[in-house]
PDB file of C-alpha atoms in Angstrom:
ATOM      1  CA  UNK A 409     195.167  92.550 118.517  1.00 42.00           C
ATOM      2  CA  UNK A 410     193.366  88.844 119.030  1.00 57.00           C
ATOM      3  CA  UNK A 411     191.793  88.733 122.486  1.00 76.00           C
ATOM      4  CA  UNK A 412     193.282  86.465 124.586  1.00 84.00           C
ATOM      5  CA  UNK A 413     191.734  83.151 123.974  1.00 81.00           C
ATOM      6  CA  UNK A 414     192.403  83.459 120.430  1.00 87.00           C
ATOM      7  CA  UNK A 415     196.020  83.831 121.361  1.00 89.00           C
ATOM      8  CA  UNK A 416     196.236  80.420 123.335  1.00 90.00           C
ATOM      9  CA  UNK A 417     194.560  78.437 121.050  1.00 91.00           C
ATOM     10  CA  UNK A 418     197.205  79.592 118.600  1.00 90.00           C
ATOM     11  CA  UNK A 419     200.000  78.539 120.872  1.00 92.00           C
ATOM     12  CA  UNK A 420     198.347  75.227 121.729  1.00 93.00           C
ATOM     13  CA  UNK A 421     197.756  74.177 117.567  1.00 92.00           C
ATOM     14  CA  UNK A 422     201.285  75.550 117.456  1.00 91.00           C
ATOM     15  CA  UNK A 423     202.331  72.941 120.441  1.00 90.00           C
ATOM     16  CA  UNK A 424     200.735  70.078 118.406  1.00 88.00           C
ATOM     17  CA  UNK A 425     201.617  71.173 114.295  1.00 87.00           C
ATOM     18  CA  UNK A 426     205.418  72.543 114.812  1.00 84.00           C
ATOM     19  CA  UNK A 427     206.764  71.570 117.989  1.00 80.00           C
ATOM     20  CA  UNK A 428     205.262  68.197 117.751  1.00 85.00           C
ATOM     21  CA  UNK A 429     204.517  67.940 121.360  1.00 87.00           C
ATOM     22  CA  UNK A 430     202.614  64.975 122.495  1.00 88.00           C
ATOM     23  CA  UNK A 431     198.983  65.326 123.747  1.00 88.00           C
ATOM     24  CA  UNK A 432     199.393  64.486 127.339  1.00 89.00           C
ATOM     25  CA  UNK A 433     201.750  68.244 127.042  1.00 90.00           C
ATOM     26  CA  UNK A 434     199.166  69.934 125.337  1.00 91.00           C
ATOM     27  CA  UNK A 435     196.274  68.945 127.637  1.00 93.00           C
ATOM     28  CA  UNK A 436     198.698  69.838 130.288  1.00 93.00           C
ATOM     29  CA  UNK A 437     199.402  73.337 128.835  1.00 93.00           C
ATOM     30  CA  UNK A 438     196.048  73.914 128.561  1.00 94.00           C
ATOM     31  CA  UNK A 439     194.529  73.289 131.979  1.00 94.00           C
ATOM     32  CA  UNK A 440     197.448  75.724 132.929  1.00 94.00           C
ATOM     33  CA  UNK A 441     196.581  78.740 130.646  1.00 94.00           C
ATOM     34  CA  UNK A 442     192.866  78.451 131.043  1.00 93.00           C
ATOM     35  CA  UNK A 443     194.218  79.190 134.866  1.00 93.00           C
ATOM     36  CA  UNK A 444     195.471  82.599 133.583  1.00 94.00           C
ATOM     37  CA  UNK A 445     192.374  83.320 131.660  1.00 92.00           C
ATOM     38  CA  UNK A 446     190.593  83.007 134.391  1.00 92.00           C
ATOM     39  CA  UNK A 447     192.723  85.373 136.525  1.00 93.00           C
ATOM     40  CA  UNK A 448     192.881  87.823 133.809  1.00 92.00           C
ATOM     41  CA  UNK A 449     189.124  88.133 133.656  1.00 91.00           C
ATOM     42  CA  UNK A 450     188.982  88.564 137.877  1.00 92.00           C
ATOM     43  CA  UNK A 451     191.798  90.896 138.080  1.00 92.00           C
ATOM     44  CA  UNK A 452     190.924  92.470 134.823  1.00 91.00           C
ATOM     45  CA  UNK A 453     194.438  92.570 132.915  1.00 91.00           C
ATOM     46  CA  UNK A 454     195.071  95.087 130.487  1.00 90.00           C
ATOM     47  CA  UNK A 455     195.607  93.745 126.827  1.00 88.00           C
ATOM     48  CA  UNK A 456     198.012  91.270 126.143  1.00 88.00           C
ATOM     49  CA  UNK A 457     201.068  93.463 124.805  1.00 87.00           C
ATOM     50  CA  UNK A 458     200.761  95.529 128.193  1.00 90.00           C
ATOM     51  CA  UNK A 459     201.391  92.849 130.357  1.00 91.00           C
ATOM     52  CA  UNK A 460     204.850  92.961 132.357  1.00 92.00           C
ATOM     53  CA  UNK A 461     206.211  91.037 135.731  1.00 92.00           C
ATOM     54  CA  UNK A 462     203.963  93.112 138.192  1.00 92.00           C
ATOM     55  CA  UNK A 463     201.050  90.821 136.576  1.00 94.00           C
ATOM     56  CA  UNK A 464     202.741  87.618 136.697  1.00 94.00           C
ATOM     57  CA  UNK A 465     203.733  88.435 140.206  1.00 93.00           C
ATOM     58  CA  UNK A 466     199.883  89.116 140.768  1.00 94.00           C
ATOM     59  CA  UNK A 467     198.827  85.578 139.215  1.00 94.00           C
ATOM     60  CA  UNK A 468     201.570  83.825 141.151  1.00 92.00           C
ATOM     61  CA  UNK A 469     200.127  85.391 144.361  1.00 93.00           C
ATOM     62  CA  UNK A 470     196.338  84.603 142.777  1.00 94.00           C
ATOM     63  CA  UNK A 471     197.421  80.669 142.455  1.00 93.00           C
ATOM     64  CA  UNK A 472     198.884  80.258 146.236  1.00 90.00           C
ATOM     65  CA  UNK A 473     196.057  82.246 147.333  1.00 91.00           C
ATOM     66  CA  UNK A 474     193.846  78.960 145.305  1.00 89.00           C
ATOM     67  CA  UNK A 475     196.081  77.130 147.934  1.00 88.00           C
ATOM     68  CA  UNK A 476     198.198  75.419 144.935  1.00 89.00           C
ATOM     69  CA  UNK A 477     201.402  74.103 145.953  1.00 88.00           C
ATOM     70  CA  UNK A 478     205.265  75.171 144.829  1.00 87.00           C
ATOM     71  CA  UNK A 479     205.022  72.095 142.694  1.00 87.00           C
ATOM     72  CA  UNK A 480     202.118  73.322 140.619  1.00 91.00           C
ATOM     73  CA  UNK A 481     202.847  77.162 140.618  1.00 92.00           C
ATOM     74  CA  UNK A 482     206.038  76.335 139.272  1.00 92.00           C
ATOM     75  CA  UNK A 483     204.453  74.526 136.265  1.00 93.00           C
ATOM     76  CA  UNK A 484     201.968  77.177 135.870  1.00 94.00           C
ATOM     77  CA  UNK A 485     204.697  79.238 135.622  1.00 94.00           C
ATOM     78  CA  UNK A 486     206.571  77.157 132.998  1.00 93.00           C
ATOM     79  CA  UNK A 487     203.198  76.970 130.669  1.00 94.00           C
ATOM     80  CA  UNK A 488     203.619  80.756 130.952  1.00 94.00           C
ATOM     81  CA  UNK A 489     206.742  81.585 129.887  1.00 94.00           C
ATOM     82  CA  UNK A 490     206.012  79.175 126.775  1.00 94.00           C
ATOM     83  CA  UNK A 491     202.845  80.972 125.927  1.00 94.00           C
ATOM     84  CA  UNK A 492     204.275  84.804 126.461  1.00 94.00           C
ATOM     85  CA  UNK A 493     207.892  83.177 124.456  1.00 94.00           C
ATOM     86  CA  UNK A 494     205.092  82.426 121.529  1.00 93.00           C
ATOM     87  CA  UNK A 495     203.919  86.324 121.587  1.00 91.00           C
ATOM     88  CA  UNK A 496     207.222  87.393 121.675  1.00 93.00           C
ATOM     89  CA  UNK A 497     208.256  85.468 118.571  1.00 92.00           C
ATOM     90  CA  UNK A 498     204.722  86.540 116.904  1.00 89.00           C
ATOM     91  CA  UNK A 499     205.137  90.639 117.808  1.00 89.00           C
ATOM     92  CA  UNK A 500     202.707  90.988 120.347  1.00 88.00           C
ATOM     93  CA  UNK A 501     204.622  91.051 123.518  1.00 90.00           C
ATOM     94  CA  UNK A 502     208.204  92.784 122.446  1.00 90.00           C
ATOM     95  CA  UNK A 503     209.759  90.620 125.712  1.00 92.00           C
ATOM     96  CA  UNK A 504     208.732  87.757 127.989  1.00 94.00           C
ATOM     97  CA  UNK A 505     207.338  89.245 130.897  1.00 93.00           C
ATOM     98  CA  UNK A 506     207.503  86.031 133.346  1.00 92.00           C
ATOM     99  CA  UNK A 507     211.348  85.168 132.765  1.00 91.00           C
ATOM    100  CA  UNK A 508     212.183  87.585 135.789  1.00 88.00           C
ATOM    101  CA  UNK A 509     209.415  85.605 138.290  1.00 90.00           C
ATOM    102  CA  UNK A 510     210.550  82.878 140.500  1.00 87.00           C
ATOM    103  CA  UNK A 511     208.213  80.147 141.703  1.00 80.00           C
ATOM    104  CA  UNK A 512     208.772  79.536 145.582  1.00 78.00           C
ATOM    105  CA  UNK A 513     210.797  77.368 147.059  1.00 76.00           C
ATOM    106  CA  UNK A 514     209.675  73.927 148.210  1.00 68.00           C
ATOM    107  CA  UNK A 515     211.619  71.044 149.837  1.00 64.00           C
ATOM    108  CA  UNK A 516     211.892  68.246 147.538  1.00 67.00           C
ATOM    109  CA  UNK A 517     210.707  65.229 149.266  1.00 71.00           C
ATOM    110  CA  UNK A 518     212.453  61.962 148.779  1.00 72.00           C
ATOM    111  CA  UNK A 519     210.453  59.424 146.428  1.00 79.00           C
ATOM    112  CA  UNK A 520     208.975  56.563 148.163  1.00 86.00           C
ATOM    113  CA  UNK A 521     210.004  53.036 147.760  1.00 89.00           C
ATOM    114  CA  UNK A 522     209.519  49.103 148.548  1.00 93.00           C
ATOM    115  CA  UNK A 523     211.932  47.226 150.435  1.00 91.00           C
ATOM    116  CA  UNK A 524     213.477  44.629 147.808  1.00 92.00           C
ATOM    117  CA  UNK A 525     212.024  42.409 150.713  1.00 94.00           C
ATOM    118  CA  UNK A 526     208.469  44.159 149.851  1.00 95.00           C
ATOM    119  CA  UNK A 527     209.600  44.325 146.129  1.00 95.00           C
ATOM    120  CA  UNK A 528     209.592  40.683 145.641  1.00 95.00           C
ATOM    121  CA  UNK A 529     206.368  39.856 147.645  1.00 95.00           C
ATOM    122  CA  UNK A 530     204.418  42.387 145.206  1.00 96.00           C
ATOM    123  CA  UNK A 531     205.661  40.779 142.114  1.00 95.00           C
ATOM    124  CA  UNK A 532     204.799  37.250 143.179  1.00 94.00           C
ATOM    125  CA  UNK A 533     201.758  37.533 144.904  1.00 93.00           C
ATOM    126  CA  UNK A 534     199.462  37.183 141.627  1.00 91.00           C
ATOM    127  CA  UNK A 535     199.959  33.899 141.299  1.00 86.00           C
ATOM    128  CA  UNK A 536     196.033  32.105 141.489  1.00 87.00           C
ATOM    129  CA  UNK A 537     196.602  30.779 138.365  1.00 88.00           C
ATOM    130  CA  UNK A 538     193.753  32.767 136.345  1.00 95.00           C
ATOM    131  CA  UNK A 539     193.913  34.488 133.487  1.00 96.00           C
ATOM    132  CA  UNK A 540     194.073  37.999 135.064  1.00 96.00           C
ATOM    133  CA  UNK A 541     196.411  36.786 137.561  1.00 97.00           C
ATOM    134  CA  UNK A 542     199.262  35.892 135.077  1.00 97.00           C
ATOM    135  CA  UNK A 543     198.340  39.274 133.201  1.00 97.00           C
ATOM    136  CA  UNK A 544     199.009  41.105 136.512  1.00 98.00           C
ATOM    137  CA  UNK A 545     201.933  39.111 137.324  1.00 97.00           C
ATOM    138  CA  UNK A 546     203.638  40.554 133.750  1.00 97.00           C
ATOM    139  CA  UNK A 547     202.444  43.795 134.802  1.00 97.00           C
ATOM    140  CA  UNK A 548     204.132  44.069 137.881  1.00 97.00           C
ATOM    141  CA  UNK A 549     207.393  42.199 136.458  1.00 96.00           C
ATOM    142  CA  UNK A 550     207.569  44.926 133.368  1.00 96.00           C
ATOM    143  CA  UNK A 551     207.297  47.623 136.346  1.00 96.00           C
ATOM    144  CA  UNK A 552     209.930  46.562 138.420  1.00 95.00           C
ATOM    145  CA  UNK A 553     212.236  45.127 135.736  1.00 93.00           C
ATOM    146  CA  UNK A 554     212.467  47.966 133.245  1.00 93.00           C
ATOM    147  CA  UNK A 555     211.188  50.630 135.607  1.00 93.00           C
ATOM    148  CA  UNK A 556     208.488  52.476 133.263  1.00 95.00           C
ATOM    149  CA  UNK A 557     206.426  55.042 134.001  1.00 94.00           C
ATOM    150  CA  UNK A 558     202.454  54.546 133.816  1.00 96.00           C
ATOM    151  CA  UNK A 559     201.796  56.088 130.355  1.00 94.00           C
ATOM    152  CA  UNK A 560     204.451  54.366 129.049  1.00 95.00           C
ATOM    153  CA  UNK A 561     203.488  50.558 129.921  1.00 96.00           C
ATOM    154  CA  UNK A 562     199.687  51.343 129.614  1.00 96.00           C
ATOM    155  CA  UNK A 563     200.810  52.299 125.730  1.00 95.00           C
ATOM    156  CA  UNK A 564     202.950  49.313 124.897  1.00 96.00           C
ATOM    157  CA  UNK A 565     202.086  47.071 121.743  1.00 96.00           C
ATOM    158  CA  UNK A 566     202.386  43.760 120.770  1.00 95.00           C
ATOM    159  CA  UNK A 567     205.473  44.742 118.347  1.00 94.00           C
ATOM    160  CA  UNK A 568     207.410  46.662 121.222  1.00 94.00           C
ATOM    161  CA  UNK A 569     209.499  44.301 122.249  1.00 91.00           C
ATOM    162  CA  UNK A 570     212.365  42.301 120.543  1.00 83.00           C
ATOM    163  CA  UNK A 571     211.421  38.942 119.260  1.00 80.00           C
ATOM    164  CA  UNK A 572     213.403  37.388 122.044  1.00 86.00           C
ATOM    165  CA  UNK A 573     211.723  40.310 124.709  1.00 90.00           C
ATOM    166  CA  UNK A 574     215.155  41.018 126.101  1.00 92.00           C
ATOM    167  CA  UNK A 575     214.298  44.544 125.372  1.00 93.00           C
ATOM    168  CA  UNK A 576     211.121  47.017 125.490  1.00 93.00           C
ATOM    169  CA  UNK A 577     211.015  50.303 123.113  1.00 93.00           C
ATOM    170  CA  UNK A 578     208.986  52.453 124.678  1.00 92.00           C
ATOM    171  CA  UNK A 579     207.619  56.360 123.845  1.00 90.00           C
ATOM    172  CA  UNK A 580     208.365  58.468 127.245  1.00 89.00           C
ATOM    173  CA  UNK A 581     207.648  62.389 127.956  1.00 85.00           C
ATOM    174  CA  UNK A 582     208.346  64.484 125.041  1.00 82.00           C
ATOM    175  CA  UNK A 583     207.711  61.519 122.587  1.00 84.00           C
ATOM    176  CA  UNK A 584     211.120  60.747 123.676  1.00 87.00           C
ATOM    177  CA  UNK A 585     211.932  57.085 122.291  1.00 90.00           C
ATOM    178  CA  UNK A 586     214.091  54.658 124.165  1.00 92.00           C
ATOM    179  CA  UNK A 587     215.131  50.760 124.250  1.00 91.00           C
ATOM    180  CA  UNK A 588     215.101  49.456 128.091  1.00 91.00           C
ATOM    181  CA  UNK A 589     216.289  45.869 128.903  1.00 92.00           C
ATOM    182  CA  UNK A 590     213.941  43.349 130.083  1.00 93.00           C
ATOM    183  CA  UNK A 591     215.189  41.040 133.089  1.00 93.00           C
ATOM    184  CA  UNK A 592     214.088  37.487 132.784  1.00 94.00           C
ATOM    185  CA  UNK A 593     211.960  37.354 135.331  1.00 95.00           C
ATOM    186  CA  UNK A 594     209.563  39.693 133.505  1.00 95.00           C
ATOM    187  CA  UNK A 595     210.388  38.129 129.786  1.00 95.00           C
ATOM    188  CA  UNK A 596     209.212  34.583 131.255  1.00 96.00           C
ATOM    189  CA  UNK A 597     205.651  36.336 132.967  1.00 96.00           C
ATOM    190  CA  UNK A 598     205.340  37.886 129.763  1.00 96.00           C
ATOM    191  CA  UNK A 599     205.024  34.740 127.833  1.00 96.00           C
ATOM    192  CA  UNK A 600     202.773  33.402 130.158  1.00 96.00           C
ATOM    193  CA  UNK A 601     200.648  36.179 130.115  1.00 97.00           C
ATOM    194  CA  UNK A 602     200.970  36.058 125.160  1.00 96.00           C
ATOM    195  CA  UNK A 603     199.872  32.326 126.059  1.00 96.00           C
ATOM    196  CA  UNK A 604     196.508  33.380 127.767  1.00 96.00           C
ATOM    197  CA  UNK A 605     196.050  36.925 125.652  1.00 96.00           C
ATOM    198  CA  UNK A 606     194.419  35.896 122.442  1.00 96.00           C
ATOM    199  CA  UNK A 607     191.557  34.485 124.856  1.00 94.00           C
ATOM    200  CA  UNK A 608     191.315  37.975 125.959  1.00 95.00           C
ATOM    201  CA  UNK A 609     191.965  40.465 123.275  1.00 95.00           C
ATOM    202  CA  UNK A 610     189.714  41.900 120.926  1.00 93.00           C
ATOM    203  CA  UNK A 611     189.739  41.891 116.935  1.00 94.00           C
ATOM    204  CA  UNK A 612     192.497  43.998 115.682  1.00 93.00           C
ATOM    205  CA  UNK A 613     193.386  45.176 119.437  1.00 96.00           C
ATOM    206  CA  UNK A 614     197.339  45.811 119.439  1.00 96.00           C
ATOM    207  CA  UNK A 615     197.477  46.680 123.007  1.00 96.00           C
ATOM    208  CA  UNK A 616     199.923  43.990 125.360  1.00 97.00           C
ATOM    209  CA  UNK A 617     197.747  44.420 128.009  1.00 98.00           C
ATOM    210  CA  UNK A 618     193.717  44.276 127.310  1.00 97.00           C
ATOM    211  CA  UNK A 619     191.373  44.256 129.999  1.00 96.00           C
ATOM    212  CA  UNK A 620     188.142  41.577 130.230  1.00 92.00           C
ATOM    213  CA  UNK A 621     186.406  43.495 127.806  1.00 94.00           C
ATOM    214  CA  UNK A 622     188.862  42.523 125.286  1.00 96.00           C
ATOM    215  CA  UNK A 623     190.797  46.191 125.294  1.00 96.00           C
ATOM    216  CA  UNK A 624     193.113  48.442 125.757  1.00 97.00           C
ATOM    217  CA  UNK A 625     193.454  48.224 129.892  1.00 97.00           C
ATOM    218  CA  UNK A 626     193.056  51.827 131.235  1.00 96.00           C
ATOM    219  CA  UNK A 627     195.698  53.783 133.413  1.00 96.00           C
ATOM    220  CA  UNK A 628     193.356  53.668 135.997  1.00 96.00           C
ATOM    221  CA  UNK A 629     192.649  49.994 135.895  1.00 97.00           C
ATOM    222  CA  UNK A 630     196.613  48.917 136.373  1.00 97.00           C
ATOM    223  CA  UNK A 631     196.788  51.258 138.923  1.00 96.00           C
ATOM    224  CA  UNK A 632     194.123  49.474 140.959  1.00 97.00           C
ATOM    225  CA  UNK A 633     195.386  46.081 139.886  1.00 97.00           C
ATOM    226  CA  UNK A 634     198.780  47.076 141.534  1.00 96.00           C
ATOM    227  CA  UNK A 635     196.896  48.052 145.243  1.00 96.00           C
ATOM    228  CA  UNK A 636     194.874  44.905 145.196  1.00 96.00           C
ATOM    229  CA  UNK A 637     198.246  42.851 144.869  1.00 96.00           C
ATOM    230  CA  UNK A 638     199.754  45.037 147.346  1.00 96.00           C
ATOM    231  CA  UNK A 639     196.890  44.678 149.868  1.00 96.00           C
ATOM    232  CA  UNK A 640     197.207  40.675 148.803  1.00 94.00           C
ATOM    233  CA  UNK A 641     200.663  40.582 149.880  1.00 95.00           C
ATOM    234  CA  UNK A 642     200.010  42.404 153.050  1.00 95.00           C
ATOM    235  CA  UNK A 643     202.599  45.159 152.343  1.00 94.00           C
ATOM    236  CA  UNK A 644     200.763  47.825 154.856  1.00 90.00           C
ATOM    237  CA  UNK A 645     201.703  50.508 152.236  1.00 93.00           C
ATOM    238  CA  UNK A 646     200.383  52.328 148.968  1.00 92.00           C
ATOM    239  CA  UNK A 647     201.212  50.909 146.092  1.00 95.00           C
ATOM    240  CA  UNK A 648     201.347  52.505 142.470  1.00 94.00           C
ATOM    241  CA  UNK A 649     203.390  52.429 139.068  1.00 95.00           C
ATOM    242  CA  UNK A 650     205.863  55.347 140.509  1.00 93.00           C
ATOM    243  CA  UNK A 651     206.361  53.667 143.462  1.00 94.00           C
ATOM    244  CA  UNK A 652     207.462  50.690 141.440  1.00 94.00           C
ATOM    245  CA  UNK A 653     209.374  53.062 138.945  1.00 93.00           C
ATOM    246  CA  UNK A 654     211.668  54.702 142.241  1.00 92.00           C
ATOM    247  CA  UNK A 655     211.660  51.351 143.652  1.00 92.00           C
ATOM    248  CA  UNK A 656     213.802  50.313 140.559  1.00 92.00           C
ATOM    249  CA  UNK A 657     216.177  53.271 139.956  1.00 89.00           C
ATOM    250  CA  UNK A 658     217.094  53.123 143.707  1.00 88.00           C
ATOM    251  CA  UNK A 659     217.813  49.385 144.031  1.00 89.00           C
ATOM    252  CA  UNK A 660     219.533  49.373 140.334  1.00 87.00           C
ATOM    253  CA  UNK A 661     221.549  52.161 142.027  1.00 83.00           C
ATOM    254  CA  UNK A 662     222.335  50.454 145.475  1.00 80.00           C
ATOM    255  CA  UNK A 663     223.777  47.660 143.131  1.00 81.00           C
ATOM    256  CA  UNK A 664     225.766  49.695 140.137  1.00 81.00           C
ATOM    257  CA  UNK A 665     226.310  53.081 141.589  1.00 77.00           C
ATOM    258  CA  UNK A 666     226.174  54.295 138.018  1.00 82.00           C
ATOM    259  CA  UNK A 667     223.710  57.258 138.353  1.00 82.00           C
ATOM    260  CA  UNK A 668     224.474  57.754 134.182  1.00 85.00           C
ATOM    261  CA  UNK A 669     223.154  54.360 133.356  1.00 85.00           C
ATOM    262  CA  UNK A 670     220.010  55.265 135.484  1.00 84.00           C
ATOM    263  CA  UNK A 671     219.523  58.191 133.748  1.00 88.00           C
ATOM    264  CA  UNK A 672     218.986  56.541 130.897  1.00 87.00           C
ATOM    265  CA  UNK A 673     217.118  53.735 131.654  1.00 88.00           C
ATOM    266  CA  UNK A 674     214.744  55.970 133.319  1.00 89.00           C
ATOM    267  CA  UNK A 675     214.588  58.355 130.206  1.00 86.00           C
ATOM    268  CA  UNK A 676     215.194  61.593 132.298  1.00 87.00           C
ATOM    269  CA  UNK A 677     215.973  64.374 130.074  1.00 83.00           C
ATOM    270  CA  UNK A 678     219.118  65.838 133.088  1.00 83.00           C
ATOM    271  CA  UNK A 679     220.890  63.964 135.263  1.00 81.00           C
ATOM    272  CA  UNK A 680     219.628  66.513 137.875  1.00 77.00           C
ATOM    273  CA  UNK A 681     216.681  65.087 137.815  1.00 77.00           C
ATOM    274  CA  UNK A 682     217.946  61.253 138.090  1.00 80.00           C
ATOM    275  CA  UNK A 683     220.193  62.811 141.133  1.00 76.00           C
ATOM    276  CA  UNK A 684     217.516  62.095 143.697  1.00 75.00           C
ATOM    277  CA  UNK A 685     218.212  59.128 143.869  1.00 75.00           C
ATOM    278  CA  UNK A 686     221.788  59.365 145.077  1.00 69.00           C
ATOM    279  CA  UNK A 687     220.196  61.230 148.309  1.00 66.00           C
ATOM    280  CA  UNK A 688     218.096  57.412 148.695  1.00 57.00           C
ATOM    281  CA  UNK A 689     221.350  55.663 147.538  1.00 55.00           C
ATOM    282  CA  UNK A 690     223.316  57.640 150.782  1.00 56.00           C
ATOM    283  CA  UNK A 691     220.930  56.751 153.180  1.00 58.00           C
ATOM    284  CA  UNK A 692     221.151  53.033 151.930  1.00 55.00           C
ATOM    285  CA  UNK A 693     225.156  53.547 152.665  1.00 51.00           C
ATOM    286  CA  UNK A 694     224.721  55.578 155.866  1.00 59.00           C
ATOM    287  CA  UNK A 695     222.311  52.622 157.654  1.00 59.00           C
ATOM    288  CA  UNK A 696     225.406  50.076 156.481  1.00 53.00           C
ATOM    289  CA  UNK A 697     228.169  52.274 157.894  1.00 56.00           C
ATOM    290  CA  UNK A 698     226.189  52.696 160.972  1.00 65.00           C
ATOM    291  CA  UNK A 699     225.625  48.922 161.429  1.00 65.00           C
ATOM    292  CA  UNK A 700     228.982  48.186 160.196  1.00 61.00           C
ATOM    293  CA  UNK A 701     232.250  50.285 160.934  1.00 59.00           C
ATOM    294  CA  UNK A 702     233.715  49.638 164.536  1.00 64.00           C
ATOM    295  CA  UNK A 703     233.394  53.494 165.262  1.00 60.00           C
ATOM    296  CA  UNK A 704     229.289  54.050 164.275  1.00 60.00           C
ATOM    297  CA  UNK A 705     228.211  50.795 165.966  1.00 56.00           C
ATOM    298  CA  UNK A 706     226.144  51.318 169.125  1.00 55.00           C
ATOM    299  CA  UNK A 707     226.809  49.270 172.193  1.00 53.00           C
ATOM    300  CA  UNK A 708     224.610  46.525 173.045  1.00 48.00           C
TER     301      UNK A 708
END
């Protein structure tokens, strides 16, 4: 039988050849299993088709005694079941020993969000009339208009959008494709911001957004772009491209109610996992009802 190492770099060429998975997943996957490889070398685990739940029990209790969180044993655990499903199908394990572990519980804490007050502020505040500035400004307006995540704005083209840029196609998690509307706000800062870019961009660059250096701008760089505007517009809070992303699907929400259309706006694979935002949506409701209804109003 191939030692161990041989085994996940078979399931992680696998990932990439048949299952077409993108490389963010892979990378991910990988960090995960080299996790296990180390534990199996400290707690010295028998061969791989000996393994059963009594060891993934052990490296579950190995990663929250590495102080990892639910969040990230859970994943671990996830990258685990894929790799032992891939031994299964290949003969070496005859069944999946980590289907029967659970990951523990953890509350899910409620995403954070702007104020459409605060919302607003952030969008306009790069307005100095430079270069960069209107670049920002389309940055922010693509966030909150469309509500993309990081990787997916930081991998836009010039030939993403429609010719009129009333909608963005743009590559989420799993490679997933989808078309997302573009409100006009963000379609007219975009303009601005094709006016200024061939100033900017380097030869044969097909990035939207390049950075003074004439490229690509990094997922690093936007996320510091968006905390200088927010410390600009004197929001008193930490600012980043999720922030902006939640900030969207709960006021889109407040407005429609229509938790399917956020779903797929957002590009979530379940609804379950669009449903948070109803629990953000109620408290919206509950602070109106309080403020409102003759019975919930406090005396003044």
């Amino acid at each position: 039988m191939r030692p161990l190492f041989d085994e996940l770099e078979s399931y992680l060429k696998r990932l990439t050849s048949v299952r077409r998975a993108s490389k963010a997943t892979v990378d991910g996957r990988r960090r995960d299993l080299a996790g296990f490889a180390r534990y199996s070398e400290e707690a010295a685990l028998p061969a791989l088709a000996q393994l059963d739940t009594h060891h993934v029990r052990g490296y579950v209790a190995w990663l929250r005694r590495q102080k990892r969180g639910p969040a990230t044993v859970k994943r671990h655990l996830s990258s685990l079941r894929g790799f032992f499903r891939h031994l299964v199908d290949h003969g070496t394990l005859r069944a999946n020993p980590a289907l029967e572990v659970r990951a523990p519980k953890s509350a899910q804490p409620l995403p954070k969000t702007l104020t459409r007050e605060d919302a607003m502020r952030l969008v306009e505040a790069p307005a100095d009339g430079s270069s960069i500035a209107t670049r920002d400004r389309a940055i922010l307006e693509l966030f909150y208009s469309s509500g993309l995540r990081l990787a997916e704005l930081h991998g836009l083209d010039l030939d993403a959008f429609e010719s009129d840029f009333t909608e963005v196609r743009v590559t989420g998690k799993g490679s997933r494709q989808r078309i997302v509307p573009v409100g006009r706000k963000a379609r007219e800062a975009l303009r601005a911001w094709l006016r200024e870019r061939p100033d900017h961009a380097g030869a044969g660059v097909r990035a939207l957004f390049v950075s003074s250096r004439g490229t690509r701008l990094s997922r690093n760089s936007i996320g510091a772009r968006l905390s200088h505007w927010a410390r600009r517009a004197g929001l008193g809070v930490r600012v980043h491209p999720h922030r902006l992303r939640h900030s969207f699907a709960t006021h889109l929400l407040e407005e429609s109610g229509d938790l399917r259309a956020v779903q797929e706006l957002l590009g979530h694979a379940s609804i379950s996992t669009t449903q948070v935002y109803t629990h953000l949506d109620f408290a919206h409701l509950s602070r109106i009802y309080d403020a409102a209804h003759p019975r919930a109003r406090r005396k003044t």
